Coordinates of C-alpha atoms and ligand atoms in Angstrom, one line a residue:
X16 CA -175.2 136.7 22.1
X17 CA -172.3 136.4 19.4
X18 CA -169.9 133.7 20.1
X19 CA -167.3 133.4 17.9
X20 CA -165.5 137.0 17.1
X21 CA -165.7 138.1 13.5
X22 CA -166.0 142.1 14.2
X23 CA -162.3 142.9 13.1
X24 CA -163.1 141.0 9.8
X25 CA -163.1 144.7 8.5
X26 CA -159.9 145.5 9.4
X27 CA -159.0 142.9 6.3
X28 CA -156.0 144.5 5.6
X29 CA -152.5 145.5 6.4
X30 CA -152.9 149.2 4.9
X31 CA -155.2 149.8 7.6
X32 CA -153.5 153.4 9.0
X33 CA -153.7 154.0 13.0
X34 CA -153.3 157.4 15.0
X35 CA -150.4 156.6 17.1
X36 CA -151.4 159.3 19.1
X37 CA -155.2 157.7 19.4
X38 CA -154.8 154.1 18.9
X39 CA -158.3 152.2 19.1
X40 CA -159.0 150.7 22.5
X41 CA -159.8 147.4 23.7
X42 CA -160.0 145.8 26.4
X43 CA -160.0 142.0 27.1
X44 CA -160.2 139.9 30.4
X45 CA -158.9 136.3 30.7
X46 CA -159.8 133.7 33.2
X47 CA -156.2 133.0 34.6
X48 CA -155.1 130.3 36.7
X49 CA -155.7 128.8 40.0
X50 CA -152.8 128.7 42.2
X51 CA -153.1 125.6 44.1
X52 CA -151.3 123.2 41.8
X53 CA -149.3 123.6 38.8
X54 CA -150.5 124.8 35.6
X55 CA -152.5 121.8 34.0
X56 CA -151.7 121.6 29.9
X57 CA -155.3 122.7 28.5
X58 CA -155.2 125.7 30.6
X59 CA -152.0 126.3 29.2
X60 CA -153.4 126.3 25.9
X61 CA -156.0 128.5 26.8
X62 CA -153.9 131.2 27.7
X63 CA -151.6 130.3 24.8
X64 CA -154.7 131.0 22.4
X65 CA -155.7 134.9 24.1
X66 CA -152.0 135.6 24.4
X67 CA -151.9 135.2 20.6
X68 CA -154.9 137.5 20.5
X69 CA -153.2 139.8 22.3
X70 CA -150.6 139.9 20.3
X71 CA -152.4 140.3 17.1
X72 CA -155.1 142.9 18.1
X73 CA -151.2 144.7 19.4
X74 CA -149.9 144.1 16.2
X75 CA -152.9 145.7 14.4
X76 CA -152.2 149.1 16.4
X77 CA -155.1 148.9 18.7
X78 CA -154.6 149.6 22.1
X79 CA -154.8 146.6 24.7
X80 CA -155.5 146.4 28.0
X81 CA -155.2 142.7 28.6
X82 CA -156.8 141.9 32.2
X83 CA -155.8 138.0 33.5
X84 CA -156.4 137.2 36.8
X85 CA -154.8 134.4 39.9
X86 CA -157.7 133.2 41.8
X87 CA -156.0 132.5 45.2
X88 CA -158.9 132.5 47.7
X89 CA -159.1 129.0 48.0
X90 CA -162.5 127.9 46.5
X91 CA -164.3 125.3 47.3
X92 CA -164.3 122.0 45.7
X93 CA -167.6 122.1 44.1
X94 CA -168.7 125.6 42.3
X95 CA -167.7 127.2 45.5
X96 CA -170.6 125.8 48.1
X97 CA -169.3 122.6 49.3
X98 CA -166.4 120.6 49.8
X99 CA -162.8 121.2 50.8
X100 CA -161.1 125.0 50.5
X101 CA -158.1 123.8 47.9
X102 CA -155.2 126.0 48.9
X103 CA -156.0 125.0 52.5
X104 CA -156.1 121.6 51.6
X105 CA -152.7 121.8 49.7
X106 CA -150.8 123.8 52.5
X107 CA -151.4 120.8 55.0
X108 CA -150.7 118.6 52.6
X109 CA -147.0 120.6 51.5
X110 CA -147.0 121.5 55.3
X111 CA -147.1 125.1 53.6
X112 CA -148.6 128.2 55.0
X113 CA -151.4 129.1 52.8
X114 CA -149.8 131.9 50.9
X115 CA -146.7 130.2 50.3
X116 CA -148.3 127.6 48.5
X117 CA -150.3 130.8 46.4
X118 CA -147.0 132.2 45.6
X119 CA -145.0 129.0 45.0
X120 CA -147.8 128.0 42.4
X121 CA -147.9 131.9 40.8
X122 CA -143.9 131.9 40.4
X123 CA -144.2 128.4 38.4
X124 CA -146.8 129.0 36.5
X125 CA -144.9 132.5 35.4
X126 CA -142.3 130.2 34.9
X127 CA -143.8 128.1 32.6
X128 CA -145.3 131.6 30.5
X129 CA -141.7 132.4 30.1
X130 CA -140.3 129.5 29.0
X131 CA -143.9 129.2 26.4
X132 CA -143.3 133.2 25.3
X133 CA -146.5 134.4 26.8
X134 CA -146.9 138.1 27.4
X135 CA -147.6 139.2 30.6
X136 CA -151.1 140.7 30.4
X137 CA -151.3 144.6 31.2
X138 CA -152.5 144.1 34.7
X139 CA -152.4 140.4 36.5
X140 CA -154.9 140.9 40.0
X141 CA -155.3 138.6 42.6
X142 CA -158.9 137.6 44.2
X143 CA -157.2 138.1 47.8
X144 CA -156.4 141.6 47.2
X145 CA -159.8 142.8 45.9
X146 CA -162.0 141.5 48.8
X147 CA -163.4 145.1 49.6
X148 CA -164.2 145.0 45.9
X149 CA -166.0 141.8 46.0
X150 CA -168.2 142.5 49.1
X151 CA -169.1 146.0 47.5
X152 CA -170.7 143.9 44.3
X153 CA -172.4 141.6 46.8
X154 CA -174.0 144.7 48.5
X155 CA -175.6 146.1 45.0
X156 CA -177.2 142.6 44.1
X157 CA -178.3 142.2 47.9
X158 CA -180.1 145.8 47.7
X159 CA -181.4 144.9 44.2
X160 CA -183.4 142.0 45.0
X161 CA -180.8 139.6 43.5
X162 CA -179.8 137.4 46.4
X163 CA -180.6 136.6 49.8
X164 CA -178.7 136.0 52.9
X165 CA -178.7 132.6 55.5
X166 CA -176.6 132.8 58.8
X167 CA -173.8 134.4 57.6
X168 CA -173.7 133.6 53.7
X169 CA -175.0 135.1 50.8
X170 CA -176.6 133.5 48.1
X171 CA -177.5 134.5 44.3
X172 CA -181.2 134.1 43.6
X173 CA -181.0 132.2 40.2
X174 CA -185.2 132.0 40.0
X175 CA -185.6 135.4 40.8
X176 CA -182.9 137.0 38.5
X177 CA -184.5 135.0 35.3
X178 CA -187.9 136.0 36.5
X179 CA -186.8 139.5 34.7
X180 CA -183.7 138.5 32.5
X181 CA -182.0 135.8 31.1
X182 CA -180.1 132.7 33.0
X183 CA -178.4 130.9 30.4
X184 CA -178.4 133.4 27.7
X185 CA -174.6 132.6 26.9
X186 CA -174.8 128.4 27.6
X187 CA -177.7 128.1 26.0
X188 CA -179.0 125.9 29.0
X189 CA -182.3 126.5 30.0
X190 CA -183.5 126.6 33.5
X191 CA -186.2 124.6 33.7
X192 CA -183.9 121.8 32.8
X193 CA -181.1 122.6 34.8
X194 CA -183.9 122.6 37.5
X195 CA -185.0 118.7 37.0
X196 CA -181.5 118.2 36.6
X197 CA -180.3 118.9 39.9
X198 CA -180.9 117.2 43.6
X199 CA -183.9 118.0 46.1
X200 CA -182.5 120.2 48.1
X201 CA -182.3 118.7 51.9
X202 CA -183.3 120.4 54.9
X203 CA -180.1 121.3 56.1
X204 CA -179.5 123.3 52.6
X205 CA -179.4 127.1 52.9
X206 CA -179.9 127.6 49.6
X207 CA -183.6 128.5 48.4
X208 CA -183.0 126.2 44.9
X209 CA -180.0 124.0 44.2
X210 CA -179.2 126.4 41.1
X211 CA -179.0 129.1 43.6
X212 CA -174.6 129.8 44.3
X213 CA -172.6 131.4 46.7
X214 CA -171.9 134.9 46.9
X215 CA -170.3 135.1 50.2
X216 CA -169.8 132.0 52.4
X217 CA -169.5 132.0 56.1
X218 CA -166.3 130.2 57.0
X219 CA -166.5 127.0 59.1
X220 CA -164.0 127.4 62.0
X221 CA -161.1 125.3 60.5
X222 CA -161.5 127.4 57.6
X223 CA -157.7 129.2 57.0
X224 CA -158.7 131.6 54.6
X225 CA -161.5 133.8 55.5
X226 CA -161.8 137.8 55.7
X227 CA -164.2 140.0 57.7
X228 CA -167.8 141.3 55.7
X229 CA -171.1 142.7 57.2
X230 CA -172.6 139.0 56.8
X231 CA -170.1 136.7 58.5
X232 CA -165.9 136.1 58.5
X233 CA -165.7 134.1 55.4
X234 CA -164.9 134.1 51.8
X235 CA -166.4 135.4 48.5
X236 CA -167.8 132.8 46.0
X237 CA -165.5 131.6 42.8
X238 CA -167.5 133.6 40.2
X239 CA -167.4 136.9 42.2
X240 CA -163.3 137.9 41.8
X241 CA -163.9 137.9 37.9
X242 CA -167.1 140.3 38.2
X243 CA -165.2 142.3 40.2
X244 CA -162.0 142.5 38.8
X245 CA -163.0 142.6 35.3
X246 CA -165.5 146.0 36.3
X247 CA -162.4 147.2 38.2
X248 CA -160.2 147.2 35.5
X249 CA -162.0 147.3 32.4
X250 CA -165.0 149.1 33.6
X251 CA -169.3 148.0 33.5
X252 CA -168.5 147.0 29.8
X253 CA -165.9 146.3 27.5
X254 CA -165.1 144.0 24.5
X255 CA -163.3 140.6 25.2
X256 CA -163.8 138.1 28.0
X257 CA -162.0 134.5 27.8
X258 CA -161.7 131.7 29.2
X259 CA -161.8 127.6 28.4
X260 CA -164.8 126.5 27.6
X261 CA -165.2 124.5 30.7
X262 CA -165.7 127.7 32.3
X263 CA -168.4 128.5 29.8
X264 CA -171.0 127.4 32.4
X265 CA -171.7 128.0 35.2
X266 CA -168.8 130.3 35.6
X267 CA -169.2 132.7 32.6
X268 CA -172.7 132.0 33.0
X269 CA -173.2 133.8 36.9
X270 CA -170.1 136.0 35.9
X271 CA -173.3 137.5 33.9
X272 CA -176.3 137.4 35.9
X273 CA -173.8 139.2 39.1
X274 CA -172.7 141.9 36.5
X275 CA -176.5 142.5 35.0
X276 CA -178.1 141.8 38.9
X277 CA -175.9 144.3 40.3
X278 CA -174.1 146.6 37.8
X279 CA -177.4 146.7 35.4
X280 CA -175.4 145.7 31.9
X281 CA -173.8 142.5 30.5
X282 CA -170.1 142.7 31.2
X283 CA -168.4 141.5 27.8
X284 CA -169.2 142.2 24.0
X285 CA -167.7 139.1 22.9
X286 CA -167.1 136.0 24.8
X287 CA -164.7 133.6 23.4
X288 CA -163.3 129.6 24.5
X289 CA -160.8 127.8 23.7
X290 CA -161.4 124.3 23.3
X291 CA -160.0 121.1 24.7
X292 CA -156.8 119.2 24.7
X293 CA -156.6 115.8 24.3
X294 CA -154.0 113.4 24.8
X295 CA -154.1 110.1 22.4
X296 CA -157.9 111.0 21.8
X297 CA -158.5 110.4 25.5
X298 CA -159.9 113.4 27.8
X299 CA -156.9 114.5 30.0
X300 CA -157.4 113.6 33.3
X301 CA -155.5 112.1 36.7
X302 CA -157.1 109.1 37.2
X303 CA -156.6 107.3 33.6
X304 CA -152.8 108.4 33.6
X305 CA -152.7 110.8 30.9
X306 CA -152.3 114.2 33.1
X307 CA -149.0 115.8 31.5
X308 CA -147.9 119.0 33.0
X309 CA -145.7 121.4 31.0
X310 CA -142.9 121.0 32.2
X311 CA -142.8 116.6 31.9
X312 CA -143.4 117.9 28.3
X313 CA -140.5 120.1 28.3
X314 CA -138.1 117.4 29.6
X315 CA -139.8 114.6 28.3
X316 CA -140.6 113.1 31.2
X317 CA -143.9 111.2 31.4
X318 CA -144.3 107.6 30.8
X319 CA -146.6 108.5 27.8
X320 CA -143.8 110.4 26.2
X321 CA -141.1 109.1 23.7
X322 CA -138.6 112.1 24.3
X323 CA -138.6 116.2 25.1
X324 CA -140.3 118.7 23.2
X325 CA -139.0 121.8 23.2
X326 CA -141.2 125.0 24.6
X327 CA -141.2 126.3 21.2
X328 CA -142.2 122.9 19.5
X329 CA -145.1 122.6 21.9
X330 CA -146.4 126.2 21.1
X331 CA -146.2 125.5 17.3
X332 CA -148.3 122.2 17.8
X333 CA -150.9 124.0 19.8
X334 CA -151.1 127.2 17.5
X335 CA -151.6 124.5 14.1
X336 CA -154.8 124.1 15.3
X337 CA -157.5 127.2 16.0
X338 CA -158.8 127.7 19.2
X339 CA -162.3 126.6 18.8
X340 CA -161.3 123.1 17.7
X341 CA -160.0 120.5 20.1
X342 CA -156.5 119.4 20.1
X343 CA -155.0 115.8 20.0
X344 CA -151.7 115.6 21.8
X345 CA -149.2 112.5 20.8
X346 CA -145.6 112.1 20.1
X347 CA -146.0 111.5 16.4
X348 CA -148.0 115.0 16.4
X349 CA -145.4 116.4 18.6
X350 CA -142.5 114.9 15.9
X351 CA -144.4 116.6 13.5
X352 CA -144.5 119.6 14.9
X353 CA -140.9 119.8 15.7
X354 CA -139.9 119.3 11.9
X355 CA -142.1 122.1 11.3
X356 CA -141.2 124.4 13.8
X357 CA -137.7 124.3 12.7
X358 CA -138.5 124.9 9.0
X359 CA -140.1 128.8 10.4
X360 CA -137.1 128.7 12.4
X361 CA -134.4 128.5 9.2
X362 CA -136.7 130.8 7.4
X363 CA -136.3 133.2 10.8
X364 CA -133.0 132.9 10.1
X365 CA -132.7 133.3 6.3
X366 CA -134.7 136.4 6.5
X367 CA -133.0 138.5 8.8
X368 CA -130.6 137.8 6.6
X369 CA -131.4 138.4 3.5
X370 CA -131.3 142.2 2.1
X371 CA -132.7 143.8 -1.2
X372 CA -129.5 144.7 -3.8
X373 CA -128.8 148.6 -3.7
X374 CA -129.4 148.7 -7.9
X375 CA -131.4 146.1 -9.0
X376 CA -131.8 146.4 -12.7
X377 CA -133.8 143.4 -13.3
X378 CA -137.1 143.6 -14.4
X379 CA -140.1 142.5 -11.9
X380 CA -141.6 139.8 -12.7
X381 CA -145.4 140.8 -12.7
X382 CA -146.6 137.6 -11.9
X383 CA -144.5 136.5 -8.9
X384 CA -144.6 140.0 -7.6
X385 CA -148.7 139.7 -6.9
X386 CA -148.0 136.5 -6.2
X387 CA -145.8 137.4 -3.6
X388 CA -148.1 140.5 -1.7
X389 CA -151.2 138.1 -2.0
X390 CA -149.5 135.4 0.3
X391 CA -149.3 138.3 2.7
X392 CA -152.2 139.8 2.6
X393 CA -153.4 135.7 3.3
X394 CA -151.8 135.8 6.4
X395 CA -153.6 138.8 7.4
X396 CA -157.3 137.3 6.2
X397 CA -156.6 134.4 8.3
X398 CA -155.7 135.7 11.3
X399 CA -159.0 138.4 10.7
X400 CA -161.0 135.1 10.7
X401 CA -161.9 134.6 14.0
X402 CA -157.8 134.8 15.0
X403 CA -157.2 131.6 12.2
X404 CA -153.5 130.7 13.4
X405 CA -153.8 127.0 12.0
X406 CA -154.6 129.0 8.7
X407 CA -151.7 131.6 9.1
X408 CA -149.3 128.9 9.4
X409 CA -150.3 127.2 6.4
X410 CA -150.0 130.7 4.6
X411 CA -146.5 131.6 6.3
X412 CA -145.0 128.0 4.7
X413 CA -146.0 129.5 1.2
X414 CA -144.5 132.0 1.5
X415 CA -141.3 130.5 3.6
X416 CA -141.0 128.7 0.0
X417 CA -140.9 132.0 -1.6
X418 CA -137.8 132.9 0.6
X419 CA -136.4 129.5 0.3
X420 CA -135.8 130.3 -3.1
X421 CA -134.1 133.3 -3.2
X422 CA -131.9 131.8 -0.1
X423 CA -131.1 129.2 -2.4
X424 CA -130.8 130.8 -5.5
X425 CA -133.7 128.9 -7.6
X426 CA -135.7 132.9 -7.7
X427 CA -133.7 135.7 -8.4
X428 CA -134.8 138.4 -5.7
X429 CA -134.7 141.5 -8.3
X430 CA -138.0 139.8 -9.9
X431 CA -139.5 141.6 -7.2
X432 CA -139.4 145.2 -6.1
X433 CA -137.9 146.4 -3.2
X434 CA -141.8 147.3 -1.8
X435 CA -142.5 143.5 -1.9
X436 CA -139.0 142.0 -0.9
X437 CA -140.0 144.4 2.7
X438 CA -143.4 143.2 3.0
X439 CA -142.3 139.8 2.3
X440 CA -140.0 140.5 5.2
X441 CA -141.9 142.6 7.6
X442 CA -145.1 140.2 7.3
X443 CA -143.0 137.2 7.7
X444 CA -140.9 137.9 10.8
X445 CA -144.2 140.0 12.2
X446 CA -146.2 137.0 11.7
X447 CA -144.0 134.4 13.5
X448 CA -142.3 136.1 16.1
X449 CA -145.0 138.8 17.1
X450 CA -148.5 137.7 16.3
X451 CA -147.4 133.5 16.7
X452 CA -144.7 134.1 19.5
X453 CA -142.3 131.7 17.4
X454 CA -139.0 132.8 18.2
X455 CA -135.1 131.0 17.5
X456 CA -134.5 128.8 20.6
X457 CA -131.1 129.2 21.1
X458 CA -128.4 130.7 24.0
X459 CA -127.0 133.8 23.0
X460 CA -123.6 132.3 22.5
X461 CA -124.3 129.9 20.5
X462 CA -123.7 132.1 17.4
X463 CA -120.1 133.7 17.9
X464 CA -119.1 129.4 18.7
X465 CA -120.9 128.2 15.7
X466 CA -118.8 130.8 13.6
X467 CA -115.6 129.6 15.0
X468 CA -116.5 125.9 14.2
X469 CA -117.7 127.1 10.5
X470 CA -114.2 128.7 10.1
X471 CA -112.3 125.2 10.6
X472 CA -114.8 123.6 8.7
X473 CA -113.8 125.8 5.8
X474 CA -110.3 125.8 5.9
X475 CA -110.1 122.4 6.5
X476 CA -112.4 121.9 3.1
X477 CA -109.3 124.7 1.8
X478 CA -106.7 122.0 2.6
X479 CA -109.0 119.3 1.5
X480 CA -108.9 117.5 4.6
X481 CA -112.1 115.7 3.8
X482 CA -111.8 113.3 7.6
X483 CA -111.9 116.8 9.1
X484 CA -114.8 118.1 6.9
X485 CA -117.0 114.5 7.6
X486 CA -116.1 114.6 11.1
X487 CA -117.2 118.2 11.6
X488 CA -120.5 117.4 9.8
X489 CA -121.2 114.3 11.6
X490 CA -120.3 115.9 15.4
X491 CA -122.8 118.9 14.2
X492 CA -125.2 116.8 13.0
X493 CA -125.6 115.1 16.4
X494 CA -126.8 118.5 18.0
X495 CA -129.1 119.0 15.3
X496 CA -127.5 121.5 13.1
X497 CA -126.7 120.5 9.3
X498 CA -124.1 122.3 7.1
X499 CA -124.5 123.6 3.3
X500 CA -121.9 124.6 1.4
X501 CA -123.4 127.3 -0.7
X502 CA -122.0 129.3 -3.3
X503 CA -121.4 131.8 -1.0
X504 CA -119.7 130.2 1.4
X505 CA -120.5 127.6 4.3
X506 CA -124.4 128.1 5.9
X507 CA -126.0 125.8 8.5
X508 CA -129.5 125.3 9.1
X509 CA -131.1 123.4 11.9
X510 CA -132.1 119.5 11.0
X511 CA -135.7 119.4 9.9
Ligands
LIG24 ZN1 -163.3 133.9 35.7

């Protein structure tokens, strides 16, 4: 099975024409987040790197229905079988009813999309609302020899499904190890192999969330909902399925074997993973310390933290590296990233700006021209490599130096005709704001108040009263913004 997703390689370039009326379709279903706690940071990313997906396959014309769910059933602690129901756990904890704490956790972790610029996907379904769903699916691989019931719960048969097809055909794991890996079963167990995992589980009587089925009150296994859901929505089989790659196995792995034991077909064309974050080189985890959520990011505070990093900053860090590669979190990275998430930001600027003269009777400059159309047809090769945004930022600042340029007079923009001053400016601003989800952070205010401040600054230069001048630089220049005098008047920029 093909891993890594290299099938819009041929769409390698930005002539590529679309039927409005008929846009290629494709659909694409995302493991979302579990609503028991807030968002952790590598899920974050996750979602970061198939919203950015989303937004380029968009971007490209196709059609996208983008499928991410909110698993709010209340799994159990350990692949569903044993342990603790979580959202149960978490309401006695928050003295919470159950769905309260499903709903406080689904508004802040919408919250934190906003603030991080993530589309919301085209259709956002909760495991609690497709129980029906889920006990229909448990039904087909019942009555095709798949699973097996014990007092009440259902279990997959993981022997018997590989007997005919393939268990681990997208881990790579094979069962007979996975077999001498696991524990003797005890007599107690229910289940006919350790591999073996819950379909449907009877619910013990303190259990809070549990729903009627024709095997027992209880509650559908954790890999069930995105079986479901994705059929549901997407249909037996359709192109994308995502998740991180800790859900690689076993979840992706019995999301299979439910949809081939009991729909007949492999659900996705391509599965894809996003890889790991790090923090200091260290796996993110509670018990070592180094567990930032979003938000400590966003107001800087953590004890590992040496200030606030803006929601923008953060998304520019994560997107210069690609998906499939992990990601190192640290303040010096962080810095980094701040500088040059303000750079795009000035170019943002500069660009919207900038407009092609109405009779340019220059000659174009052959050389610069190409030079120009092949730094965006770049950005377009890298992002048609396996969605390369660590490459497509790289191309962007080449060509932010191109703009740079002209903004500052160094390249006169009639070297280039008016085709490739537009594609300059459409590929630019598409790149970052659409396909990257870089936008200006900044209130809507703040422009018409900046003006007025610009105004004194330039009369005061008029009546060369330089203490003004100086102190109006220096009181900007404490919020970040730094003024040029241009020969076109007074610009600012924001501090790199
Ligand atoms: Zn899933």
């Amino acid at each position: 099975m093909q891993q890594n997703l290299k099938v819009y390689n041929s769409l390698s370039s930005s002539k590529e024409k679309f039927d409005p009326l008929n846009p290629p379709y494709v659909g694409m279903y995302v493991c979302g987040p579990t609503v028991y706690s807030d968002v952790h940071l590598g899920n974050l990313r996750s979602f970061l790197s198939f919203d950015v997906i989303y937004r380029y396959l968009e971007f490209l014309g196709y059609a996208v229905r983008y499928v991410r769910n909110i698993t709010d059933v209340g799994h159990l602690e350990n692949d569903a079988d044993e342990g603790e129901d979580k959202i149960a756990k978490k309401a006695k904890l928050e003295n919470l009813e159950p769905m309260e704490v499903v709903h406080k956790y689904t508004q802040g972790f919408h919250e934190v999309a906003r603030l991080f610029n993530l589309k919301r996907p085209s259709i956002e379904p909760s495991a609690s609302g497709h129980i029906i769903e889920q006990i229909d699916l448990i039904q087909r691989i019942l009555d095709a020899g798949f699973a097996y019931e014990v007092e009440g719960s259902v279990y997959f048969d993981v022997k018997k499904y590989h007997n005919k097809n393939h268990y681990g055909i997208l881990s790579g794991r094979v069962l007979e190890d996975l077999v001498s890996g696991t524990r003797e079963l005890d007599r107690q167990d229910e289940k006919r192999s350790a591999l073996d995992f819950a379909l449907w589980k009877k619910a013990a009587p303190a259990h809070i969330m549990r729903w009627p089925s024709p095997w027992s009150d209880g509650f559908p296994g954790w890999h069930l909902e995105c079986s479901t859901m994705s059929t549901k929505y997407l249909g037996k089989q359709f192109d994308i399925h995502g998740g991180g790659l800790d859900l690689k196995f076993p979840h992706h792995e019995c999301e299979i074997a439910q949809c081939v034991a009991g729909y007949g077909v492999s659900p996705a064309k391509y599965w894809m993973h996003g890889n790991m974050l790090t923090v200091n080189g260290q796996k993110m985890s509670k018990s070592v310390g180094n567990s930032i959520l979003p938000h400590q990011l966003f107001t800087g505070e953590h004890p590992l933290l040496d200030k606030a990093y803006s929601p923008m900053t953060v998304r520019f860090f994560m997107l210069q590296t690609h998906y499939r590669s992990t990601l190192d979190l640290s303040n010096d990275a962080l810095t980094a990233a701040a500088k040059g998430y303000k750079k795009l930001a000035n170019g943002l600027r500069i660009i919207k700006q900038l407009q092609y003269p109405d009779n340019s009777q220059q000659e174009i400059n052959q050389q610069v021209d190409q030079q120009i159309n092949q730094l965006c047809e770049n950005c377009y090769h890298a992002m048609n490599d396996d969605f390369n945004t660590a490459k497509t930022i790289a191309h962007l600042f080449n060509l932010l130096k191109k703009i740079n340029s002209i903004h500052n007079g160094t390249m006169d923009i009639g070297q280039i005709s008016s085709e490739t001053f537009t594609s300059m400016k459409s590929t630019f601003l598409g790149f970052t704001e659409q396909v990257l989800g870089l936008q200006e952070e900044r209130l809507m205010v703040f422009d018409p108040l900046l003006n007025i401040v610009l105004n004194s600054y330039q009369e005061a230069k008029e009546r060369k009263d330089y203490t003004k001048v100086d102190a109006i630089r220096e009181q900007l220049k404490t919020q970040g913004i730094v003024l040029k005098d241009m020969k076109t008047g007074v610009d600012w920029a924001y501090e790199e």
